[in-house]
Amino acid sequence: LRGVVALDGPSGTGKSTVARQLAVGYTARYLDTGAMYRAATLAVLRAEAPLDDPAAVTEVVTAADLRVGTDPSHPTVALDGEDVSAEIRGPEVTGAVSAVSAVPTVRTRLVGHQRSLIREALSTVGGVVVEGRDIGTEVVPDAGLKVFLTASVEVRARRRSVQDSAAGRRATLTATQADVERRDTLDSTRAVAPLRAAPDAVEVDTSDLDVSGVLSRLRELVEQ
Ligand code: C5P
């Protein structure tokens, strides 16, 4: 795998799992941009900055020391030197992340950071799989391959709830589906870099595919 594979789509489409496995299989790097927005959100929550105050949110995010590792076998996320990889998946962060990621200055900062991690990956191993919402549209508009993963909201809510219970987080399927729908709406209606497929992205509907089915489709696209 050479260059950038941009993997976008809403939550619950299986993006993270397939992005990591794809990167492992091709000895490429892996960048989880959602983890960066989540760690930035955790910083805002810890600082108790009001979520509806873009200046206060920006100040916290600017001061935060966010570090993400790009090894697909050991993805790491640290905030101010502390491993926060479990905490950023919890309900508090999930509930607040769309508000933080809608702040334009937060996006500018994180997109700059993402581009520098991507440049570093390209100069070291030559290939990187980047997952998020705006990779093909904003972060790397000239990516060699852009894929937009979709799945029905019911399927995505079910996947999220399986992941949540595996991690010991309890929520009813109804609550999880409501949360998935709420984030879809917020992420796709925000003013800056709304969630949408790039015009040149290949759409892959994962509703009826398991992880290995999605992976084989992606490998086909990489090898085309
Ligand atoms: O992918 P994940 O569910 O971890 O992303 C968490 C949130 O981060 C998304 O709901 C979205 O608000 C934000 N995000 C974003 N742009 C990205 C990646 C994630 O706005 N490239």
GROMACS .gro file of C-alpha atoms and ligand atoms in nm:
model
  245
    1LEU     CA    1   0.000   0.000   0.000
    2ARG     CA    2   0.155   0.330  -0.113
    3GLY     CA    3   0.028   0.675  -0.025
    4VAL     CA    4  -0.289   0.754   0.165
    5VAL     CA    5  -0.604   0.544   0.195
    6ALA     CA    6  -0.881   0.773   0.323
    7LEU     CA    7  -1.152   0.582   0.506
    8ASP     CA    8  -1.453   0.794   0.601
    9GLY     CA    9  -1.803   0.727   0.723
   10PRO     CA   10  -2.033   0.751   1.023
   11SER     CA   11  -1.982   0.555   1.345
   12GLY     CA   12  -2.061   0.186   1.358
   13THR     CA   13  -1.963   0.112   0.998
   14GLY     CA   14  -1.664  -0.092   1.117
   15LYS     CA   15  -1.412   0.172   1.007
   16SER     CA   16  -1.164   0.133   1.294
   17THR     CA   17  -1.146  -0.244   1.282
   18VAL     CA   18  -1.096  -0.266   0.908
   19ALA     CA   19  -0.864   0.036   0.891
   20ARG     CA   20  -0.630  -0.121   1.146
   21GLN     CA   21  -0.635  -0.465   0.989
   22LEU     CA   22  -0.579  -0.320   0.643
   23ALA     CA   23  -0.277  -0.125   0.770
   24VAL     CA   24  -0.134  -0.428   0.953
   25GLY     CA   25  -0.170  -0.644   0.640
   26TYR     CA   26   0.020  -0.396   0.422
   27THR     CA   27   0.273  -0.285   0.688
   28ALA     CA   28   0.135   0.065   0.658
   29ARG     CA   29   0.073   0.316   0.937
   30TYR     CA   30  -0.272   0.386   1.079
   31LEU     CA   31  -0.421   0.714   1.195
   32ASP     CA   32  -0.744   0.730   1.395
   33THR     CA   33  -0.853   1.094   1.368
   34GLY     CA   34  -1.167   1.028   1.575
   35ALA     CA   35  -0.939   0.941   1.868
   36MET     CA   36  -0.781   1.287   1.835
   37TYR     CA   37  -1.120   1.463   1.853
   38ARG     CA   38  -1.209   1.238   2.145
   39ALA     CA   39  -0.888   1.318   2.337
   40ALA     CA   40  -0.940   1.691   2.269
   41THR     CA   41  -1.294   1.653   2.407
   42LEU     CA   42  -1.164   1.480   2.720
   43ALA     CA   43  -0.930   1.776   2.776
   44VAL     CA   44  -1.227   2.015   2.749
   45LEU     CA   45  -1.436   1.806   2.991
   46ARG     CA   46  -1.151   1.784   3.242
   47ALA     CA   47  -1.096   2.159   3.225
   48GLU     CA   48  -1.473   2.206   3.272
   49ALA     CA   49  -1.479   2.452   2.985
   50PRO     CA   50  -1.834   2.528   2.862
   51LEU     CA   51  -1.901   2.328   2.544
   52ASP     CA   52  -2.097   2.615   2.393
   53ASP     CA   53  -1.807   2.860   2.425
   54PRO     CA   54  -1.584   2.813   2.118
   55ALA     CA   55  -1.311   3.044   2.253
   56ALA     CA   56  -1.287   2.857   2.583
   57VAL     CA   57  -1.291   2.519   2.404
   58THR     CA   58  -1.019   2.633   2.165
   59GLU     CA   59  -0.800   2.759   2.448
   60VAL     CA   60  -0.811   2.419   2.621
   61VAL     CA   61  -0.748   2.224   2.302
   62THR     CA   62  -0.458   2.450   2.205
   63ALA     CA   63  -0.290   2.399   2.542
   64ALA     CA   64  -0.347   2.020   2.549
   65ASP     CA   65  -0.059   1.788   2.468
   66LEU     CA   66  -0.225   1.527   2.241
   67ARG     CA   67  -0.020   1.236   2.113
   68VAL     CA   68  -0.141   0.954   1.896
   69GLY     CA   69   0.065   0.659   1.784
   70THR     CA   70   0.036   0.536   1.425
   71ASP     CA   71   0.138   0.172   1.473
   72PRO     CA   72  -0.177  -0.025   1.374
   73SER     CA   73  -0.084  -0.311   1.609
   74HIS     CA   74  -0.065  -0.080   1.912
   75PRO     CA   75  -0.271   0.234   1.860
   76THR     CA   76  -0.205   0.473   2.149
   77VAL     CA   77  -0.364   0.801   2.256
   78ALA     CA   78  -0.215   1.016   2.530
   79LEU     CA   79  -0.335   1.342   2.681
   80ASP     CA   80  -0.077   1.541   2.876
   81GLY     CA   81   0.138   1.230   2.910
   82GLU     CA   82  -0.143   1.001   3.033
   83ASP     CA   83  -0.278   0.704   2.837
   84VAL     CA   84  -0.645   0.788   2.779
   85SER     CA   85  -0.730   0.522   2.520
   86ALA     CA   86  -1.005   0.365   2.733
   87GLU     CA   87  -1.149   0.684   2.877
   88ILE     CA   88  -1.203   0.850   2.538
   89ARG     CA   89  -1.449   0.570   2.443
   90GLY     CA   90  -1.672   0.634   2.745
   91PRO     CA   91  -2.019   0.795   2.735
   92GLU     CA   92  -1.908   1.138   2.863
   93VAL     CA   93  -1.666   1.189   2.576
   94THR     CA   94  -1.899   1.028   2.319
   95GLY     CA   95  -2.176   1.264   2.432
   96ALA     CA   96  -1.963   1.579   2.395
   97VAL     CA   97  -1.733   1.504   2.100
   98SER     CA   98  -1.963   1.632   1.824
   99ALA     CA   99  -1.988   1.972   1.993
  100VAL     CA  100  -1.609   2.003   2.030
  101SER     CA  101  -1.539   1.880   1.676
  102ALA     CA  102  -1.781   2.138   1.533
  103VAL     CA  103  -1.559   2.426   1.654
  104PRO     CA  104  -1.372   2.549   1.342
  105THR     CA  105  -1.052   2.647   1.527
  106VAL     CA  106  -1.038   2.302   1.691
  107ARG     CA  107  -1.060   2.144   1.347
  108THR     CA  108  -0.789   2.368   1.202
  109ARG     CA  109  -0.556   2.269   1.481
  110LEU     CA  110  -0.625   1.896   1.465
  111VAL     CA  111  -0.616   1.885   1.084
  112GLY     CA  112  -0.268   2.046   1.095
  113HIS     CA  113  -0.156   1.784   1.344
  114GLN     CA  114  -0.308   1.505   1.131
  115ARG     CA  115  -0.133   1.624   0.817
  116SER     CA  116   0.202   1.627   0.993
  117LEU     CA  117   0.150   1.270   1.123
  118ILE     CA  118   0.052   1.163   0.769
  119ARG     CA  119   0.365   1.325   0.619
  120GLU     CA  120   0.579   1.148   0.877
  121ALA     CA  121   0.415   0.811   0.799
  122LEU     CA  122   0.464   0.861   0.426
  123SER     CA  123   0.828   0.950   0.468
  124THR     CA  124   0.899   0.650   0.691
  125VAL     CA  125   0.693   0.353   0.566
  126GLY     CA  126   0.536   0.506   0.252
  127GLY     CA  127   0.172   0.421   0.322
  128VAL     CA  128  -0.096   0.515   0.575
  129VAL     CA  129  -0.462   0.430   0.632
  130VAL     CA  130  -0.642   0.732   0.777
  131GLU     CA  131  -0.991   0.700   0.920
  132GLY     CA  132  -1.236   0.976   1.006
  133ARG     CA  133  -1.519   1.185   0.869
  134ASP     CA  134  -1.344   1.441   0.648
  135ILE     CA  135  -1.024   1.269   0.534
  136GLY     CA  136  -1.120   1.247   0.167
  137THR     CA  137  -1.292   1.586   0.161
  138GLU     CA  138  -1.060   1.806   0.373
  139VAL     CA  139  -0.756   1.644   0.529
  140VAL     CA  140  -0.612   1.468   0.221
  141PRO     CA  141  -0.824   1.569  -0.081
  142ASP     CA  142  -0.565   1.412  -0.313
  143ALA     CA  143  -0.560   1.072  -0.138
  144GLY     CA  144  -0.485   0.784  -0.377
  145LEU     CA  145  -0.788   0.587  -0.261
  146LYS     CA  146  -1.098   0.722  -0.088
  147VAL     CA  147  -1.356   0.489   0.058
  148PHE     CA  148  -1.681   0.591   0.223
  149LEU     CA  149  -1.825   0.320   0.447
  150THR     CA  150  -2.198   0.315   0.516
  151ALA     CA  151  -2.443   0.083   0.693
  152SER     CA  152  -2.803   0.110   0.807
  153VAL     CA  153  -2.853   0.287   1.139
  154GLU     CA  154  -2.992  -0.033   1.297
  155VAL     CA  155  -2.682  -0.231   1.202
  156ARG     CA  156  -2.452   0.044   1.326
  157ALA     CA  157  -2.633   0.070   1.659
  158ARG     CA  158  -2.611  -0.307   1.703
  159ARG     CA  159  -2.235  -0.304   1.634
  160ARG     CA  160  -2.183  -0.019   1.877
  161SER     CA  161  -2.373  -0.200   2.147
  162VAL     CA  162  -2.168  -0.518   2.101
  163GLN     CA  163  -1.848  -0.309   2.136
  164ASP     CA  164  -1.988  -0.127   2.440
  165SER     CA  165  -2.078  -0.444   2.623
  166ALA     CA  166  -1.740  -0.601   2.541
  167ALA     CA  167  -1.582  -0.296   2.706
  168GLY     CA  168  -1.811  -0.325   3.008
  169ARG     CA  169  -2.027  -0.025   2.917
  170ARG     CA  170  -2.398  -0.085   2.954
  171ALA     CA  171  -2.666   0.087   2.749
  172THR     CA  172  -2.992  -0.026   2.592
  173LEU     CA  173  -3.000  -0.075   2.216
  174THR     CA  174  -3.261   0.202   2.193
  175ALA     CA  175  -3.033   0.447   2.375
  176THR     CA  176  -2.734   0.348   2.161
  177GLN     CA  177  -2.933   0.390   1.840
  178ALA     CA  178  -3.054   0.732   1.957
  179ASP     CA  179  -2.693   0.832   2.027
  180VAL     CA  180  -2.577   0.710   1.685
  181GLU     CA  181  -2.856   0.908   1.515
  182ARG     CA  182  -2.785   1.218   1.722
  183ARG     CA  183  -2.416   1.211   1.626
  184ASP     CA  184  -2.500   1.147   1.258
  185THR     CA  185  -2.717   1.458   1.256
  186LEU     CA  186  -2.464   1.677   1.438
  187ASP     CA  187  -2.168   1.555   1.231
  188SER     CA  188  -2.344   1.592   0.897
  189THR     CA  189  -2.504   1.932   0.960
  190ARG     CA  190  -2.211   2.123   1.112
  191ALA     CA  191  -2.087   2.426   0.920
  192VAL     CA  192  -1.726   2.317   0.881
  193ALA     CA  193  -1.621   1.989   0.717
  194PRO     CA  194  -1.959   1.812   0.755
  195LEU     CA  195  -1.963   1.435   0.722
  196ARG     CA  196  -2.017   1.350   0.356
  197ALA     CA  197  -1.861   1.129   0.091
  198ALA     CA  198  -1.603   1.292  -0.135
  199PRO     CA  199  -1.732   1.296  -0.496
  200ASP     CA  200  -1.451   1.056  -0.597
  201ALA     CA  201  -1.494   0.818  -0.301
  202VAL     CA  202  -1.597   0.457  -0.353
  203GLU     CA  203  -1.900   0.378  -0.133
  204VAL     CA  204  -1.901   0.043   0.042
  205ASP     CA  205  -2.221  -0.058   0.224
  206THR     CA  206  -2.116  -0.282   0.511
  207SER     CA  207  -2.469  -0.366   0.638
  208ASP     CA  208  -2.451  -0.724   0.508
  209LEU     CA  209  -2.075  -0.777   0.530
  210ASP     CA  210  -1.863  -0.903   0.818
  211VAL     CA  211  -1.513  -0.772   0.889
  212SER     CA  212  -1.346  -1.013   0.649
  213GLY     CA  213  -1.598  -0.926   0.376
  214VAL     CA  214  -1.524  -0.554   0.411
  215LEU     CA  215  -1.150  -0.623   0.422
  216SER     CA  216  -1.152  -0.823   0.101
  217ARG     CA  217  -1.345  -0.546  -0.075
  218LEU     CA  218  -1.090  -0.289   0.050
  219ARG     CA  219  -0.795  -0.504  -0.057
  220GLU     CA  220  -0.949  -0.529  -0.403
  221LEU     CA  221  -0.971  -0.150  -0.417
  222VAL     CA  222  -0.613  -0.105  -0.291
  223GLU     CA  223  -0.480  -0.351  -0.548
  224GLN     CA  224  -0.678  -0.214  -0.843
  225C5P     O1  225  -1.472   0.791   1.475
  225C5P     P1  226  -1.520   0.827   1.612
  225C5P     O2  227  -1.657   0.779   1.645
  225C5P     O3  228  -1.422   0.794   1.720
  225C5P     O4  229  -1.528   0.987   1.608
  225C5P     C1  230  -1.577   1.060   1.718
  225C5P     C2  231  -1.630   1.196   1.673
  225C5P     O5  232  -1.520   1.278   1.631
  225C5P     C3  233  -1.726   1.196   1.556
  225C5P     O6  234  -1.860   1.174   1.598
  225C5P     C4  235  -1.707   1.336   1.499
  225C5P     O7  236  -1.783   1.430   1.572
  225C5P     C5  237  -1.561   1.365   1.528
  225C5P     N1  238  -1.473   1.345   1.412
  225C5P     C6  239  -1.465   1.446   1.319
  225C5P     N2  240  -1.377   1.436   1.215
  225C5P     C7  241  -1.299   1.328   1.201
  225C5P     C8  242  -1.308   1.221   1.293
  225C5P     C9  243  -1.398   1.232   1.397
  225C5P     O8  244  -1.535   1.546   1.332
  225C5P     N3  245  -1.213   1.323   1.101
   0.00000   0.00000   0.00000
